Short mmCIF file of C-alpha atoms in Angstrom, two decimals:
data_model
loop_
_atom_site.label_atom_id
_atom_site.label_comp_id
_atom_site.label_asym_id
_atom_site.label_seq_id
_atom_site.Cartn_x
_atom_site.Cartn_y
_atom_site.Cartn_z
CA MET A 1 -34.13 -80.23 29.67
CA GLY A 2 -31.31 -82.65 30.43
CA TYR A 3 -27.80 -82.85 29.00
CA PRO A 4 -28.69 -81.72 25.45
CA ASP A 5 -29.99 -78.46 26.94
CA GLN A 6 -26.62 -77.50 28.47
CA ARG A 7 -23.60 -75.63 27.10
CA PHE A 8 -20.60 -77.89 27.61
CA ASP A 9 -16.88 -77.37 27.20
CA VAL A 10 -14.01 -79.85 27.60
CA ASN A 11 -11.17 -79.35 30.06
CA LEU A 12 -8.05 -80.17 28.04
CA SER A 13 -5.89 -80.50 31.16
CA ILE A 14 -7.69 -83.64 32.36
CA LEU A 15 -9.18 -84.97 29.09
CA PHE A 16 -7.12 -85.77 25.98
CA THR A 17 -3.96 -85.73 28.11
CA GLU A 18 -2.80 -88.81 26.19
CA LEU A 19 -1.93 -86.26 23.47
CA PRO A 20 0.58 -83.37 23.46
CA LEU A 21 -0.98 -80.07 24.47
CA LEU A 22 -1.03 -78.60 20.98
CA GLU A 23 -2.90 -81.63 19.58
CA ARG A 24 -5.69 -81.57 22.14
CA PRO A 25 -7.85 -78.78 20.65
CA ALA A 26 -8.11 -80.67 17.35
CA ALA A 27 -8.94 -83.89 19.20
CA ALA A 28 -11.71 -82.14 21.12
CA ALA A 29 -13.04 -80.73 17.85
CA ALA A 30 -12.95 -84.18 16.27
CA ALA A 31 -15.10 -85.42 19.17
CA GLY A 32 -17.64 -82.68 18.39
CA PHE A 33 -16.71 -80.00 20.89
CA THR A 34 -16.05 -76.39 19.98
CA ALA A 35 -15.43 -74.91 23.46
CA VAL A 36 -12.54 -75.85 25.75
CA GLU A 37 -10.93 -74.81 29.02
CA LEU A 38 -7.44 -75.27 30.49
CA TRP A 39 -5.53 -75.29 33.72
CA TRP A 40 -2.41 -73.12 33.37
CA PRO A 41 -0.54 -75.31 30.85
CA TRP A 42 3.02 -74.28 31.80
CA ILE A 43 3.30 -75.61 35.32
CA GLU A 44 7.02 -74.84 35.50
CA THR A 45 6.70 -71.16 34.66
CA PRO A 46 4.18 -68.34 35.07
CA THR A 47 5.77 -66.49 32.15
CA PRO A 48 6.31 -68.80 29.18
CA PRO A 49 7.97 -67.53 25.99
CA GLN A 50 5.59 -65.63 23.73
CA ALA A 51 6.20 -68.22 21.02
CA GLU A 52 4.62 -70.92 23.22
CA LEU A 53 1.60 -68.74 23.93
CA ASP A 54 1.27 -68.03 20.22
CA ALA A 55 1.53 -71.73 19.37
CA LEU A 56 -1.30 -72.59 21.75
CA LYS A 57 -3.49 -69.81 20.37
CA LYS A 58 -2.81 -71.09 16.84
CA ALA A 59 -3.74 -74.65 17.86
CA LEU A 60 -7.02 -73.39 19.34
CA ASP A 61 -7.77 -71.29 16.26
CA ASP A 62 -6.83 -73.99 13.76
CA ALA A 63 -9.14 -76.45 15.50
CA GLY A 64 -12.02 -73.98 15.58
CA THR A 65 -12.19 -74.24 19.36
CA GLN A 66 -13.06 -71.34 21.66
CA LEU A 67 -11.14 -71.10 24.94
CA VAL A 68 -13.80 -70.31 27.55
CA GLY A 69 -11.88 -70.85 30.78
CA LEU A 70 -8.25 -70.57 31.90
CA ASN A 71 -6.51 -70.98 35.24
CA PHE A 72 -3.95 -68.50 36.43
CA TYR A 73 -0.60 -70.06 37.39
CA ALA A 74 -1.32 -72.52 40.21
CA GLY A 75 1.99 -74.23 40.96
CA GLN A 76 2.36 -77.96 40.32
CA LEU A 77 -1.14 -78.81 39.10
CA PRO A 78 -1.69 -81.67 38.60
CA GLY A 79 0.57 -82.46 41.50
CA PRO A 80 0.92 -81.43 45.13
CA ASP A 81 -0.05 -77.77 44.73
CA ARG A 82 -3.55 -76.26 44.74
CA GLY A 83 -2.73 -72.73 43.71
CA ALA A 84 -0.09 -70.15 44.51
CA LEU A 85 -1.77 -66.88 45.42
CA SER A 86 -1.94 -67.44 49.20
CA VAL A 87 1.55 -68.99 49.50
CA PRO A 88 4.02 -66.37 50.80
CA GLY A 89 7.34 -65.87 49.06
CA THR A 90 8.30 -67.26 45.69
CA GLU A 91 4.92 -68.75 44.78
CA SER A 92 3.01 -65.55 45.46
CA ASP A 93 5.59 -63.69 43.37
CA ARG A 94 5.12 -66.20 40.55
CA PHE A 95 1.36 -65.74 40.70
CA ARG A 96 1.75 -61.97 40.45
CA ALA A 97 4.13 -62.33 37.52
CA ASN A 98 1.50 -64.46 35.79
CA ILE A 99 -1.52 -62.18 36.26
CA GLU A 100 -1.04 -59.93 33.25
CA VAL A 101 0.37 -62.78 31.11
CA ALA A 102 -2.71 -64.91 31.71
CA ALA A 103 -5.08 -61.97 31.26
CA ASP A 104 -3.44 -60.96 27.99
CA PHE A 105 -3.56 -64.53 26.68
CA ALA A 106 -7.23 -64.74 27.65
CA ALA A 107 -7.87 -61.51 25.78
CA SER A 108 -6.07 -62.80 22.69
CA THR A 109 -8.29 -65.89 22.59
CA GLY A 110 -11.58 -64.29 23.62
CA CYS A 111 -11.60 -66.21 26.91
CA THR A 112 -13.77 -64.48 29.52
CA ALA A 113 -13.27 -66.60 32.68
CA LEU A 114 -10.05 -66.75 34.70
CA ASN A 115 -9.79 -69.18 37.63
CA ALA A 116 -7.55 -68.30 40.59
CA LEU A 117 -6.87 -71.32 42.80
CA TYR A 118 -6.34 -70.17 46.37
CA GLY A 119 -3.39 -72.30 47.47
CA ASN A 120 -2.68 -74.71 50.32
CA ARG A 121 -2.09 -73.78 53.94
CA VAL A 122 1.61 -73.58 54.75
CA GLU A 123 2.89 -75.10 57.97
CA GLY A 124 4.26 -72.47 60.33
CA VAL A 125 2.50 -69.56 58.62
CA ASP A 126 -0.42 -67.85 60.36
CA PRO A 127 -3.55 -68.55 58.26
CA ALA A 128 -4.53 -64.89 58.70
CA VAL A 129 -1.29 -63.85 56.98
CA GLN A 130 -2.06 -66.18 54.09
CA ASP A 131 -5.61 -64.89 53.83
CA ALA A 132 -4.46 -61.27 53.75
CA LEU A 133 -1.97 -62.09 50.99
CA ALA A 134 -4.66 -63.99 49.13
CA LEU A 135 -7.02 -61.03 49.21
CA GLU A 136 -4.29 -58.72 47.89
CA ASN A 137 -3.53 -61.07 45.02
CA LEU A 138 -7.17 -61.78 44.20
CA VAL A 139 -7.84 -58.03 44.00
CA LEU A 140 -4.98 -57.71 41.50
CA ALA A 141 -6.34 -60.67 39.53
CA ALA A 142 -9.89 -59.30 39.54
CA ARG A 143 -8.68 -55.96 38.18
CA ALA A 144 -6.68 -57.68 35.44
CA ALA A 145 -9.66 -59.85 34.54
CA ASP A 146 -11.87 -56.76 34.39
CA ARG A 147 -9.36 -55.07 32.10
CA VAL A 148 -9.90 -57.82 29.51
CA GLY A 149 -13.64 -58.18 30.06
CA ALA A 150 -13.37 -61.41 32.05
CA THR A 151 -14.78 -62.71 35.30
CA LEU A 152 -12.58 -63.99 38.12
CA LEU A 153 -13.44 -67.45 39.40
CA VAL A 154 -12.79 -68.73 42.94
CA GLU A 155 -13.16 -72.47 43.41
CA THR A 156 -14.10 -74.82 46.23
CA LEU A 157 -12.05 -78.04 46.23
CA ASN A 158 -12.64 -81.13 48.37
CA LYS A 159 -11.01 -81.92 51.69
CA PRO A 160 -10.37 -85.65 51.16
CA GLU A 161 -8.22 -84.97 48.09
CA SER A 162 -6.95 -81.49 49.06
CA PRO A 163 -6.57 -81.60 52.86
CA LEU A 164 -4.44 -78.44 53.05
CA TYR A 165 -6.72 -76.31 50.86
CA PRO A 166 -8.81 -73.96 53.03
CA LEU A 167 -11.78 -73.43 50.69
CA VAL A 168 -13.54 -76.78 51.08
CA SER A 169 -17.15 -75.60 51.31
CA ALA A 170 -19.29 -73.40 49.14
CA PRO A 171 -19.73 -70.77 51.90
CA ALA A 172 -15.95 -70.53 52.38
CA ALA A 173 -15.43 -69.64 48.72
CA ILE A 174 -18.40 -67.26 48.69
CA GLU A 175 -16.94 -65.40 51.69
CA VAL A 176 -13.71 -64.81 49.76
CA ILE A 177 -15.61 -63.76 46.63
CA ASP A 178 -17.64 -61.23 48.60
CA LYS A 179 -14.45 -59.77 50.12
CA VAL A 180 -12.83 -59.41 46.71
CA ASN A 181 -15.89 -57.69 45.24
CA ALA A 182 -16.10 -55.37 48.25
CA ALA A 183 -12.43 -54.44 47.84
CA THR A 184 -12.55 -53.79 44.09
CA GLY A 185 -16.10 -52.55 43.59
CA LEU A 186 -16.04 -54.38 40.25
CA GLY A 187 -18.39 -57.25 41.08
CA ASN A 188 -16.56 -59.60 38.70
CA ALA A 189 -15.42 -62.19 41.25
CA THR A 190 -17.68 -65.23 40.96
CA PHE A 191 -18.03 -68.80 42.19
CA LEU A 192 -16.67 -71.79 40.30
CA LEU A 193 -19.28 -74.36 41.34
CA ASP A 194 -17.76 -77.82 40.90
CA LEU A 195 -20.40 -80.46 41.61
CA TYR A 196 -17.81 -83.21 42.09
CA HIS A 197 -15.80 -81.33 44.71
CA LEU A 198 -18.91 -80.19 46.57
CA SER A 199 -20.31 -83.72 46.62
CA MET A 200 -17.00 -85.06 47.97
CA ASN A 201 -17.42 -82.56 50.83
CA GLY A 202 -20.90 -83.94 51.57
CA GLU A 203 -22.69 -80.69 50.78
CA ASP A 204 -26.37 -80.52 49.88
CA LEU A 205 -25.91 -79.81 46.19
CA SER A 206 -29.48 -78.67 45.54
CA GLN A 207 -29.23 -76.24 48.44
CA VAL A 208 -25.88 -74.88 47.21
CA ILE A 209 -27.42 -74.31 43.78
CA LYS A 210 -30.38 -72.45 45.25
CA ALA A 211 -28.17 -70.33 47.49
CA TYR A 212 -25.38 -69.44 45.07
CA ALA A 213 -26.52 -69.82 41.44
CA ALA A 214 -26.66 -66.03 41.14
CA LYS A 215 -22.99 -65.75 42.19
CA THR A 216 -21.82 -68.64 39.98
CA GLY A 217 -19.60 -67.78 37.03
CA HIS A 218 -18.74 -71.29 35.87
CA VAL A 219 -19.71 -74.90 36.59
CA GLN A 220 -17.61 -78.05 36.38
CA ILE A 221 -18.72 -81.65 36.65
CA ALA A 222 -17.48 -85.18 37.18
CA ASP A 223 -19.33 -88.12 38.66
CA ASN A 224 -18.76 -89.38 42.18
CA PRO A 225 -17.29 -91.74 43.26
CA GLY A 226 -14.33 -91.95 40.95
CA ARG A 227 -14.29 -88.54 39.22
CA GLY A 228 -15.31 -90.27 36.00
CA ALA A 229 -17.73 -89.39 33.22
CA PRO A 230 -21.41 -88.83 34.01
CA GLY A 231 -23.05 -92.19 34.56
CA THR A 232 -19.99 -93.87 36.05
CA GLY A 233 -20.96 -92.87 39.60
CA SER A 234 -24.11 -92.03 41.49
CA LEU A 235 -24.46 -88.24 41.22
CA PRO A 236 -27.73 -87.12 39.59
CA LEU A 237 -25.81 -84.72 37.35
CA GLU A 238 -28.52 -84.29 34.74
CA ARG A 239 -31.04 -83.26 37.38
CA LEU A 240 -28.56 -80.97 39.14
CA LEU A 241 -27.70 -79.16 35.92
CA ASP A 242 -31.41 -78.69 35.27
CA GLU A 243 -31.71 -77.20 38.77
CA LEU A 244 -28.88 -74.79 37.97
CA LYS A 245 -30.63 -73.72 34.79
CA ASP A 246 -33.93 -73.29 36.65
CA ALA A 247 -32.08 -71.14 39.21
CA GLY A 248 -30.94 -68.80 36.45
CA TYR A 249 -27.50 -70.10 35.54
CA THR A 250 -26.90 -69.69 31.80
CA GLY A 251 -23.14 -70.23 31.63
CA ARG A 252 -21.02 -73.13 30.52
CA VAL A 253 -20.47 -76.52 32.13
CA GLY A 254 -16.88 -77.72 32.04
CA LEU A 255 -16.25 -81.45 31.68
CA GLU A 256 -13.47 -81.98 34.20
CA TYR A 257 -13.54 -85.73 34.60
CA LYS A 258 -11.06 -88.59 34.22
CA PRO A 259 -11.74 -90.75 31.14
CA GLY A 260 -10.55 -93.91 32.86
CA ASP A 261 -8.50 -96.50 31.00
CA ARG A 262 -9.95 -95.65 27.59
CA PRO A 263 -9.01 -92.89 25.17
CA SER A 264 -10.73 -89.62 26.05
CA ALA A 265 -12.67 -89.61 22.78
CA GLU A 266 -14.46 -92.79 23.91
CA SER A 267 -15.67 -91.25 27.18
CA PHE A 268 -18.43 -89.05 25.72
CA GLY A 269 -21.06 -91.69 24.99
CA TRP A 270 -23.33 -90.17 27.63
CA LEU A 271 -23.64 -86.93 25.60
CA PRO A 272 -25.33 -87.02 22.19
CA ALA A 273 -22.99 -85.74 19.46
CA PRO A 274 -25.31 -82.87 18.42
CA ALA A 275 -25.19 -81.50 22.00
CA ARG A 276 -21.41 -81.17 22.11
CA ALA A 277 -20.84 -78.07 19.99
CA ALA A 278 -20.89 -74.68 21.73
CA ARG A 279 -24.12 -72.70 21.56
#
């Protein structure tokens, strides 16, 4: 048990960001990792030129890295936005324009997990209107994910850092997931269980794991406080990941932490080199 018993991947949108996007897969491979995940890399556009998509696929392939998780278009992330799918008007339209683009790119890389960030509450808009729009868009995203053999992920964020994001508890995300699965009948909407965000919300992490491991499609970690590498804070991450495994979770664990002031490659001392490659 413990860290060497897990299946890790590196989030290249928060680690190795000192490098240009197309150099990050090779840097992750040089650090010993063979599985990676990404936020939507083109924050300015949901529909980048095919040449840019092809260049990213080539960088992943050349490095020998498998893309295992990808966000749909989520607005300015990193930045003020926390998704686009529940934001009426232009942002919802941009999310819809991105659905098939992201699904097709996932298919081209063999990626089987697509994360749809819900989006912030908008002042002056009835939350019920936003929630209805969100359900429509999540149903479209779930169907596109199913078309390419992928699961749809819905994520809980944390209220201190994302005060306008409505899904700031595990039950809130699970409620949305259940609605999407009821609407599609596909059963491919799952929970992105991020131990850092849940801990920032003060949730009982062991209880969340027991309650929702069976509905969890992906896990992400960072230590708390600080959102740094495991061991920089006080979260018992090794024990919690063991609890997830004991509860039946067999998926990947995304490293979504800030490396601090050092180069990303120097932030992995907590994980023995032989445990970094995908299994």
